[in-house]
Amino acid sequence: MTLGWQEKPFESCLDRFKVTAKIPKKQFADAGQFPIVSQEADFINGYWENEADVCSLEAPVVIYGDHTQVVKYVDFDFVVGADGVKVLKPKDFIDPRFLYYFVMAHRVPSLGYARHYRHLKDQAIKYPPLEEQQRIVTVLDEAFEGLARARAHAEANLENTNELFRNTLAQRTNSEDFRRVMLSEVCDVRDGTHDTPKYVDEGVPLVTQKNIRPEGLSLENVKLISHDNHTAIHRRSNVAEGDILISMIGVNRGMSCLVDRDDVFSIKNVGLIKDTPELNMDFLLYYLKSADAEKYVEEATNGGAQPFIGLGKLRAFPTPVPERAVQDRIAAELTEMREAVQALAANYEAQIKDFDDLRQSLLQKAFAGELT
């Protein structure tokens, strides 16, 4: 252990903290006199009016999300929100912000929505004298402030890059000069099979709306049906390379992807747009990802527990159809731009990961007594 540092069990470093009330999330108000702090990611999660439920602080505390592992440093009076909130009040030999950084540095492996505090409290806290704790906190505060600025800059660049592509996509696929028709006038639009096939270990991948991703068709965790079963089911749901699949149900309704293989088969709630010589399917896919197309899906959606856009609405999709040569040119231009944007996005995402890695490295050095 580093010279001058001590070590004690986690809970031996904490004083008891009395929580007057825990407010269920459904009762949170959007505005009010007293802030509610819970285990959710946002720092303030709602507001409350009853002063009797307020936790009054004499010194800052650390909030730990038992389910989420979200960590917050709180230095104001607040109301505790819902279940799963652990309020950690350090004893006078532990600086509150030092405790905050300690918990940040000692996350336990994720257990999903299970409780994590039981593992956190099993760890021992190594700590130097208060003066050194405060020096470490000052160094970390300054370093993290700089990392936060750099991370925010990279995130803004990433969003600006994606926004540029979205704006260009909208402009290039929605010219007022383009002829517009219903989608069913220029290609065959079908629904997937409503039969219930038997699943096997080897066979034909059965595509559902969950396999439709923004980046393309995913066969992760896909179920398979036998070749005999596939032959027996009506073949209107057969999918060929070059077709477009579009989700008809749930939060990702309207999400679409181009099929890059022949050996797949679509099931109900998946719209199947068959490849046709009149349309460049890349051009159509870009249009289906545009803001205009998203607006149509939203307006055409039936209400209910599972939002749904019906086959009739898909067939009536108002679709721009310029000359095929124009479609080809626009699709090529957008593909080139998309690839450049993806390269930029990958660069910014790598920067963001580097900032997160550096943050964790600083924390590890701090609690190993190596931060100078």
CSV table of C-alpha atoms in Angstrom, one decimal:
chain,number,residue,atom,x,y,z
A,1,MET,CA,0.0,0.0,0.0
A,2,THR,CA,1.2,3.5,-0.7
A,3,LEU,CA,3.0,5.2,2.2
A,4,GLY,CA,0.6,7.1,4.5
A,5,TRP,CA,-2.5,5.4,3.1
A,6,GLN,CA,-5.0,3.4,5.1
A,7,GLU,CA,-7.5,0.7,4.3
A,8,LYS,CA,-10.9,0.1,5.8
A,9,PRO,CA,-14.0,-1.9,4.8
A,10,PHE,CA,-16.4,0.1,2.6
A,11,GLU,CA,-19.2,0.5,5.1
A,12,SER,CA,-16.8,1.3,7.9
A,13,CYS,CA,-16.2,4.6,6.0
A,14,LEU,CA,-19.9,5.5,5.9
A,15,ASP,CA,-22.3,7.1,8.4
A,16,ARG,CA,-25.9,6.2,8.5
A,17,PHE,CA,-28.1,8.5,6.4
A,18,LYS,CA,-31.8,8.8,7.1
A,19,VAL,CA,-34.0,8.8,4.1
A,20,THR,CA,-37.4,10.4,4.9
A,21,ALA,CA,-39.3,9.2,1.8
A,22,LYS,CA,-38.8,7.5,-1.6
A,23,ILE,CA,-41.0,8.8,-4.3
A,24,PRO,CA,-42.2,6.5,-7.0
A,25,LYS,CA,-41.3,7.6,-10.5
A,26,LYS,CA,-44.9,7.8,-11.6
A,27,GLN,CA,-45.4,10.6,-9.0
A,28,PHE,CA,-42.5,12.8,-10.2
A,29,ALA,CA,-43.5,16.3,-11.2
A,30,ASP,CA,-42.0,18.2,-14.1
A,31,ALA,CA,-41.6,21.3,-11.9
A,32,GLY,CA,-41.6,22.0,-8.2
A,33,GLN,CA,-39.7,23.4,-5.2
A,34,PHE,CA,-37.5,20.4,-4.4
A,35,PRO,CA,-35.4,18.4,-6.9
A,36,ILE,CA,-35.8,14.6,-6.9
A,37,VAL,CA,-32.6,12.5,-7.4
A,38,SER,CA,-33.0,8.9,-8.4
A,39,GLN,CA,-30.8,6.2,-10.0
A,40,GLU,CA,-31.6,7.3,-13.5
A,41,ALA,CA,-28.9,8.8,-15.8
A,42,ASP,CA,-30.2,12.4,-15.8
A,43,PHE,CA,-28.9,14.3,-12.8
A,44,ILE,CA,-32.2,15.7,-11.7
A,45,ASN,CA,-35.1,13.3,-12.3
A,46,GLY,CA,-38.2,15.3,-11.2
A,47,TYR,CA,-39.6,17.6,-8.6
A,48,TRP,CA,-41.6,17.5,-5.4
A,49,GLU,CA,-43.5,19.9,-3.2
A,50,ASN,CA,-43.8,18.2,0.2
A,51,GLU,CA,-41.0,19.7,2.4
A,52,ALA,CA,-41.4,16.9,4.9
A,53,ASP,CA,-39.9,14.5,2.4
A,54,VAL,CA,-36.7,16.5,1.8
A,55,CYS,CA,-33.3,15.2,2.9
A,56,SER,CA,-31.4,18.2,4.3
A,57,LEU,CA,-27.6,18.0,3.9
A,58,GLU,CA,-24.9,19.1,6.3
A,59,ALA,CA,-22.2,17.9,3.9
A,60,PRO,CA,-22.3,16.5,0.3
A,61,VAL,CA,-23.3,12.8,-0.3
A,62,VAL,CA,-22.8,10.3,-3.1
A,63,ILE,CA,-25.9,8.7,-4.8
A,64,TYR,CA,-25.4,5.2,-6.0
A,65,GLY,CA,-27.9,3.4,-8.3
A,66,ASP,CA,-28.2,-0.1,-7.0
A,67,HIS,CA,-29.7,-1.3,-10.3
A,68,THR,CA,-28.0,1.1,-12.7
A,69,GLN,CA,-24.6,1.9,-11.1
A,70,VAL,CA,-25.2,5.5,-11.9
A,71,VAL,CA,-23.1,7.6,-9.5
A,72,LYS,CA,-23.9,11.2,-8.6
A,73,TYR,CA,-22.3,13.8,-6.3
A,74,VAL,CA,-25.0,15.8,-4.5
A,75,ASP,CA,-24.3,18.9,-2.5
A,76,PHE,CA,-27.9,20.3,-2.1
A,77,ASP,CA,-31.1,19.3,-0.3
A,78,PHE,CA,-33.1,16.8,-2.3
A,79,VAL,CA,-35.8,14.2,-2.3
A,80,VAL,CA,-34.9,10.5,-2.9
A,81,GLY,CA,-36.7,9.0,-5.9
A,82,ALA,CA,-38.1,5.5,-6.1
A,83,ASP,CA,-36.3,2.2,-5.3
A,84,GLY,CA,-32.7,1.3,-5.7
A,85,VAL,CA,-31.1,4.6,-4.5
A,86,LYS,CA,-28.3,4.2,-2.0
A,87,VAL,CA,-27.3,7.4,-0.3
A,88,LEU,CA,-23.6,7.2,0.8
A,89,LYS,CA,-22.6,9.6,3.5
A,90,PRO,CA,-18.8,9.4,4.2
A,91,LYS,CA,-17.4,9.7,7.7
A,92,ASP,CA,-15.3,12.8,8.4
A,93,PHE,CA,-12.0,11.1,7.5
A,94,ILE,CA,-13.2,10.6,3.9
A,95,ASP,CA,-13.7,13.6,1.5
A,96,PRO,CA,-17.1,13.3,-0.1
A,97,ARG,CA,-15.8,13.9,-3.6
A,98,PHE,CA,-13.0,11.4,-3.0
A,99,LEU,CA,-15.7,8.8,-2.2
A,100,TYR,CA,-17.5,9.9,-5.4
A,101,TYR,CA,-14.4,9.2,-7.5
A,102,PHE,CA,-13.7,5.9,-5.6
A,103,VAL,CA,-17.2,4.6,-6.5
A,104,MET,CA,-16.7,5.7,-10.1
A,105,ALA,CA,-13.4,3.8,-10.2
A,106,HIS,CA,-14.7,0.6,-8.7
A,107,ARG,CA,-17.7,-0.3,-10.8
A,108,VAL,CA,-18.7,-4.0,-10.4
A,109,PRO,CA,-19.4,-6.2,-13.4
A,110,SER,CA,-22.9,-5.5,-14.7
A,111,LEU,CA,-25.7,-7.8,-13.4
A,112,GLY,CA,-28.4,-6.3,-15.6
A,113,TYR,CA,-31.2,-4.9,-13.5
A,114,ALA,CA,-30.1,-6.9,-10.5
A,115,ARG,CA,-28.7,-5.1,-7.4
A,116,HIS,CA,-25.0,-4.2,-7.4
A,117,TYR,CA,-24.4,-2.5,-4.0
A,118,ARG,CA,-23.9,-5.8,-2.3
A,119,HIS,CA,-20.7,-6.3,-4.4
A,120,LEU,CA,-19.6,-2.7,-4.1
A,121,LYS,CA,-19.8,-2.8,-0.3
A,122,ASP,CA,-17.5,-5.9,-0.2
A,123,GLN,CA,-14.6,-3.7,-1.4
A,124,ALA,CA,-12.2,-2.0,0.9
A,125,ILE,CA,-11.5,1.7,0.6
A,126,LYS,CA,-7.8,2.7,0.4
A,127,TYR,CA,-7.4,6.4,1.3
A,128,PRO,CA,-4.6,8.9,2.2
A,129,PRO,CA,-4.9,11.7,4.7
A,130,LEU,CA,-7.6,14.3,4.0
A,131,GLU,CA,-5.2,16.9,2.6
A,132,GLU,CA,-3.9,14.4,0.0
A,133,GLN,CA,-7.5,13.3,-0.8
A,134,GLN,CA,-8.4,16.9,-1.5
A,135,ARG,CA,-5.3,17.3,-3.8
A,136,ILE,CA,-6.3,14.2,-5.7
A,137,VAL,CA,-9.8,15.4,-6.1
A,138,THR,CA,-8.6,18.8,-7.4
A,139,VAL,CA,-6.4,17.0,-10.0
A,140,LEU,CA,-9.3,14.8,-11.1
A,141,ASP,CA,-11.8,17.6,-11.2
A,142,GLU,CA,-9.5,19.6,-13.5
A,143,ALA,CA,-8.7,16.6,-15.7
A,144,PHE,CA,-12.3,15.5,-16.0
A,145,GLU,CA,-13.4,19.0,-16.8
A,146,GLY,CA,-11.0,19.1,-19.7
A,147,LEU,CA,-12.0,15.6,-20.9
A,148,ALA,CA,-15.7,16.6,-20.7
A,149,ARG,CA,-15.1,19.6,-22.9
A,150,ALA,CA,-13.2,17.5,-25.4
A,151,ARG,CA,-15.8,14.7,-25.3
A,152,ALA,CA,-18.6,17.2,-25.8
A,153,HIS,CA,-16.7,18.7,-28.8
A,154,ALA,CA,-16.3,15.2,-30.4
A,155,GLU,CA,-20.0,14.4,-29.8
A,156,ALA,CA,-21.1,17.7,-31.4
A,157,ASN,CA,-18.9,17.0,-34.4
A,158,LEU,CA,-20.4,13.5,-34.6
A,159,GLU,CA,-23.9,14.9,-34.5
A,160,ASN,CA,-23.1,17.6,-37.1
A,161,THR,CA,-21.6,15.0,-39.4
A,162,ASN,CA,-24.8,12.9,-39.2
A,163,GLU,CA,-27.0,15.9,-39.5
A,164,LEU,CA,-25.2,17.0,-42.7
A,165,PHE,CA,-25.9,13.6,-44.2
A,166,ARG,CA,-29.6,13.6,-43.1
A,167,ASN,CA,-30.0,17.1,-44.7
A,168,THR,CA,-28.3,16.1,-47.9
A,169,LEU,CA,-30.4,12.9,-48.0
A,170,ALA,CA,-33.6,14.9,-47.7
A,171,GLN,CA,-32.6,17.4,-50.4
A,172,ARG,CA,-31.4,14.8,-52.9
A,173,THR,CA,-34.4,12.4,-52.7
A,174,ASN,CA,-37.2,15.0,-52.4
A,175,SER,CA,-36.9,17.4,-55.3
A,176,GLU,CA,-40.2,19.1,-56.3
A,177,ASP,CA,-39.3,18.1,-59.9
A,178,PHE,CA,-39.6,14.4,-59.3
A,179,ARG,CA,-42.7,12.5,-60.3
A,180,ARG,CA,-44.5,11.0,-57.2
A,181,VAL,CA,-46.5,7.8,-57.2
A,182,MET,CA,-47.8,5.3,-54.7
A,183,LEU,CA,-45.1,2.7,-54.0
A,184,SER,CA,-47.3,-0.1,-55.2
A,185,GLU,CA,-47.4,1.5,-58.7
A,186,VAL,CA,-43.7,1.0,-59.2
A,187,CYS,CA,-43.0,-2.2,-57.2
A,188,ASP,CA,-44.6,-5.2,-55.6
A,189,VAL,CA,-45.2,-4.6,-51.9
A,190,ARG,CA,-46.1,-7.7,-49.8
A,191,ASP,CA,-46.4,-8.8,-46.2
A,192,GLY,CA,-44.5,-11.7,-44.7
A,193,THR,CA,-46.0,-15.1,-44.1
A,194,HIS,CA,-48.6,-15.4,-41.4
A,195,ASP,CA,-48.0,-19.2,-41.1
A,196,THR,CA,-46.2,-20.5,-38.0
A,197,PRO,CA,-43.2,-22.5,-39.2
A,198,LYS,CA,-41.4,-25.1,-37.1
A,199,TYR,CA,-37.9,-24.1,-36.1
A,200,VAL,CA,-34.8,-26.2,-36.7
A,201,ASP,CA,-31.1,-26.1,-36.1
A,202,GLU,CA,-30.1,-25.8,-39.7
A,203,GLY,CA,-32.2,-24.3,-42.6
A,204,VAL,CA,-33.5,-21.0,-44.0
A,205,PRO,CA,-33.2,-17.9,-41.8
A,206,LEU,CA,-36.6,-16.5,-40.9
A,207,VAL,CA,-36.5,-12.7,-40.8
A,208,THR,CA,-38.6,-10.7,-38.3
A,209,GLN,CA,-38.7,-7.0,-37.7
A,210,LYS,CA,-36.0,-7.4,-35.1
A,211,ASN,CA,-33.5,-8.4,-37.8
A,212,ILE,CA,-34.0,-5.0,-39.6
A,213,ARG,CA,-31.3,-2.7,-38.4
A,214,PRO,CA,-30.3,0.9,-39.6
A,215,GLU,CA,-27.0,-0.6,-40.8
A,216,GLY,CA,-28.6,-3.4,-42.7
A,217,LEU,CA,-30.0,-6.9,-42.3
A,218,SER,CA,-28.8,-8.7,-39.2
A,219,LEU,CA,-29.1,-12.5,-38.8
A,220,GLU,CA,-28.0,-12.3,-35.2
A,221,ASN,CA,-30.1,-14.7,-33.1
A,222,VAL,CA,-32.3,-15.5,-36.1
A,223,LYS,CA,-34.5,-18.6,-36.1
A,224,LEU,CA,-34.3,-21.1,-38.9
A,225,ILE,CA,-37.0,-23.2,-40.7
A,226,SER,CA,-36.4,-26.4,-42.6
A,227,HIS,CA,-36.1,-26.3,-46.4
A,228,ASP,CA,-39.1,-28.6,-46.6
A,229,ASN,CA,-41.2,-26.2,-44.4
A,230,HIS,CA,-39.9,-23.3,-46.5
A,231,THR,CA,-41.1,-25.0,-49.7
A,232,ALA,CA,-44.5,-25.8,-48.2
A,233,ILE,CA,-45.2,-22.2,-47.1
A,234,HIS,CA,-46.5,-19.9,-49.8
A,235,ARG,CA,-43.6,-18.3,-51.6
A,236,ARG,CA,-44.8,-14.8,-51.6
A,237,SER,CA,-42.7,-14.2,-48.6
A,238,ASN,CA,-39.4,-15.4,-50.2
A,239,VAL,CA,-36.8,-12.7,-50.1
A,240,ALA,CA,-34.2,-12.1,-52.8
A,241,GLU,CA,-31.0,-10.1,-52.9
A,242,GLY,CA,-31.9,-6.5,-53.8
A,243,ASP,CA,-35.3,-6.5,-52.1
A,244,ILE,CA,-36.1,-4.1,-49.3
A,245,LEU,CA,-37.5,-5.2,-45.9
A,246,ILE,CA,-39.4,-2.7,-43.8
A,247,SER,CA,-40.6,-3.1,-40.2
A,248,MET,CA,-44.4,-2.6,-39.8
A,249,ILE,CA,-44.7,-2.8,-36.0
A,250,GLY,CA,-43.3,-1.5,-32.8
A,251,VAL,CA,-41.0,1.4,-32.1
A,252,ASN,CA,-38.8,0.6,-35.1
A,253,ARG,CA,-41.8,0.6,-37.6
A,254,GLY,CA,-40.6,2.2,-40.8
A,255,MET,CA,-37.0,1.1,-40.3
A,256,SER,CA,-35.8,-0.5,-43.6
A,257,CYS,CA,-32.8,-2.3,-45.0
A,258,LEU,CA,-31.6,-3.8,-48.3
A,259,VAL,CA,-31.3,-7.5,-48.5
A,260,ASP,CA,-27.8,-8.8,-49.5
A,261,ARG,CA,-28.6,-12.5,-49.9
A,262,ASP,CA,-31.2,-14.8,-51.3
A,263,ASP,CA,-31.6,-17.5,-48.6
A,264,VAL,CA,-33.9,-15.7,-46.2
A,265,PHE,CA,-37.7,-15.7,-45.7
A,266,SER,CA,-39.8,-13.0,-44.1
A,267,ILE,CA,-42.6,-13.4,-41.5
A,268,LYS,CA,-45.6,-11.3,-40.6
A,269,ASN,CA,-45.1,-7.6,-39.6
A,270,VAL,CA,-42.3,-7.3,-42.1
A,271,GLY,CA,-43.1,-5.5,-45.4
A,272,LEU,CA,-41.3,-6.9,-48.4
A,273,ILE,CA,-40.6,-4.5,-51.3
A,274,LYS,CA,-39.6,-6.5,-54.4
A,275,ASP,CA,-36.7,-5.3,-56.6
A,276,THR,CA,-37.9,-3.8,-59.9
A,277,PRO,CA,-36.1,-2.4,-62.9
A,278,GLU,CA,-38.0,0.9,-62.6
A,279,LEU,CA,-36.4,1.7,-59.3
A,280,ASN,CA,-32.8,1.9,-58.1
A,281,MET,CA,-33.4,0.1,-54.8
A,282,ASP,CA,-30.5,2.0,-53.1
A,283,PHE,CA,-32.3,5.3,-54.1
A,284,LEU,CA,-35.6,4.0,-52.7
A,285,LEU,CA,-33.8,2.9,-49.5
A,286,TYR,CA,-32.3,6.3,-49.0
A,287,TYR,CA,-35.8,7.9,-49.5
A,288,LEU,CA,-37.3,5.5,-46.9
A,289,LYS,CA,-34.8,6.8,-44.4
A,290,SER,CA,-35.6,10.5,-45.1
A,291,ALA,CA,-37.4,12.8,-42.8
A,292,ASP,CA,-40.4,12.9,-45.2
A,293,ALA,CA,-40.7,9.1,-45.1
A,294,GLU,CA,-40.5,9.1,-41.3
A,295,LYS,CA,-43.2,11.7,-41.2
A,296,TYR,CA,-45.5,9.6,-43.4
A,297,VAL,CA,-44.9,6.5,-41.3
A,298,GLU,CA,-45.8,8.4,-38.1
A,299,GLU,CA,-49.0,9.8,-39.6
A,300,ALA,CA,-50.0,6.4,-41.1
A,301,THR,CA,-49.5,4.5,-37.9
A,302,ASN,CA,-52.4,2.9,-36.2
A,303,GLY,CA,-52.6,3.5,-32.4
A,304,GLY,CA,-52.5,0.8,-29.8
A,305,ALA,CA,-50.1,-1.0,-27.5
A,306,GLN,CA,-48.0,-2.0,-30.5
A,307,PRO,CA,-48.0,0.9,-33.0
A,308,PHE,CA,-48.5,-0.6,-36.5
A,309,ILE,CA,-48.4,0.6,-40.1
A,310,GLY,CA,-50.6,-1.6,-42.3
A,311,LEU,CA,-49.8,-3.1,-45.7
A,312,GLY,CA,-52.3,-0.7,-47.4
A,313,LYS,CA,-50.4,2.3,-46.0
A,314,LEU,CA,-47.1,0.8,-47.2
A,315,ARG,CA,-48.5,0.3,-50.7
A,316,ALA,CA,-49.8,3.9,-50.7
A,317,PHE,CA,-46.4,5.3,-49.6
A,318,PRO,CA,-45.9,8.5,-51.7
A,319,THR,CA,-42.6,7.8,-53.5
A,320,PRO,CA,-40.5,10.1,-55.7
A,321,VAL,CA,-39.6,8.5,-59.0
A,322,PRO,CA,-37.2,10.5,-61.2
A,323,GLU,CA,-35.7,9.1,-64.3
A,324,ARG,CA,-33.7,5.9,-63.6
A,325,ALA,CA,-30.4,7.6,-64.6
A,326,VAL,CA,-31.1,10.3,-62.1
A,327,GLN,CA,-31.8,7.7,-59.4
A,328,ASP,CA,-28.6,5.9,-60.2
A,329,ARG,CA,-26.6,9.2,-60.0
A,330,ILE,CA,-28.2,10.3,-56.7
A,331,ALA,CA,-27.8,6.8,-55.2
A,332,ALA,CA,-24.1,6.8,-56.1
A,333,GLU,CA,-23.5,10.3,-54.7
A,334,LEU,CA,-25.3,9.5,-51.4
A,335,THR,CA,-23.4,6.2,-51.1
A,336,GLU,CA,-20.1,8.0,-51.5
A,337,MET,CA,-21.1,10.6,-49.0
A,338,ARG,CA,-22.4,8.0,-46.5
A,339,GLU,CA,-19.1,6.2,-46.7
A,340,ALA,CA,-17.2,9.4,-46.0
A,341,VAL,CA,-19.6,10.2,-43.1
A,342,GLN,CA,-19.2,6.7,-41.7
A,343,ALA,CA,-15.4,7.2,-41.7
A,344,LEU,CA,-15.7,10.5,-39.9
A,345,ALA,CA,-18.2,9.1,-37.4
A,346,ALA,CA,-15.9,6.1,-36.7
A,347,ASN,CA,-13.1,8.6,-36.0
A,348,TYR,CA,-15.2,10.7,-33.6
A,349,GLU,CA,-16.5,7.6,-31.9
A,350,ALA,CA,-12.9,6.4,-31.4
A,351,GLN,CA,-12.1,9.8,-29.9
A,352,ILE,CA,-15.0,9.5,-27.4
A,353,LYS,CA,-13.9,6.0,-26.4
A,354,ASP,CA,-10.3,7.2,-25.9
A,355,PHE,CA,-11.7,10.0,-23.6
A,356,ASP,CA,-13.6,7.4,-21.6
A,357,ASP,CA,-10.5,5.1,-21.4
A,358,LEU,CA,-8.3,8.0,-20.3
A,359,ARG,CA,-10.9,8.9,-17.6
A,360,GLN,CA,-10.8,5.3,-16.2
A,361,SER,CA,-7.0,5.3,-16.4
A,362,LEU,CA,-6.8,8.5,-14.3
A,363,LEU,CA,-9.2,7.0,-11.7
A,364,GLN,CA,-7.1,3.8,-11.5
A,365,LYS,CA,-3.9,5.9,-11.0
A,366,ALA,CA,-5.6,8.0,-8.4
A,367,PHE,CA,-6.6,5.1,-6.2
A,368,ALA,CA,-3.2,3.4,-6.6
A,369,GLY,CA,-1.5,6.5,-5.2
A,370,GLU,CA,0.1,7.2,-8.6
A,371,LEU,CA,-1.5,10.6,-9.4
A,372,THR,CA,0.9,13.4,-9.4
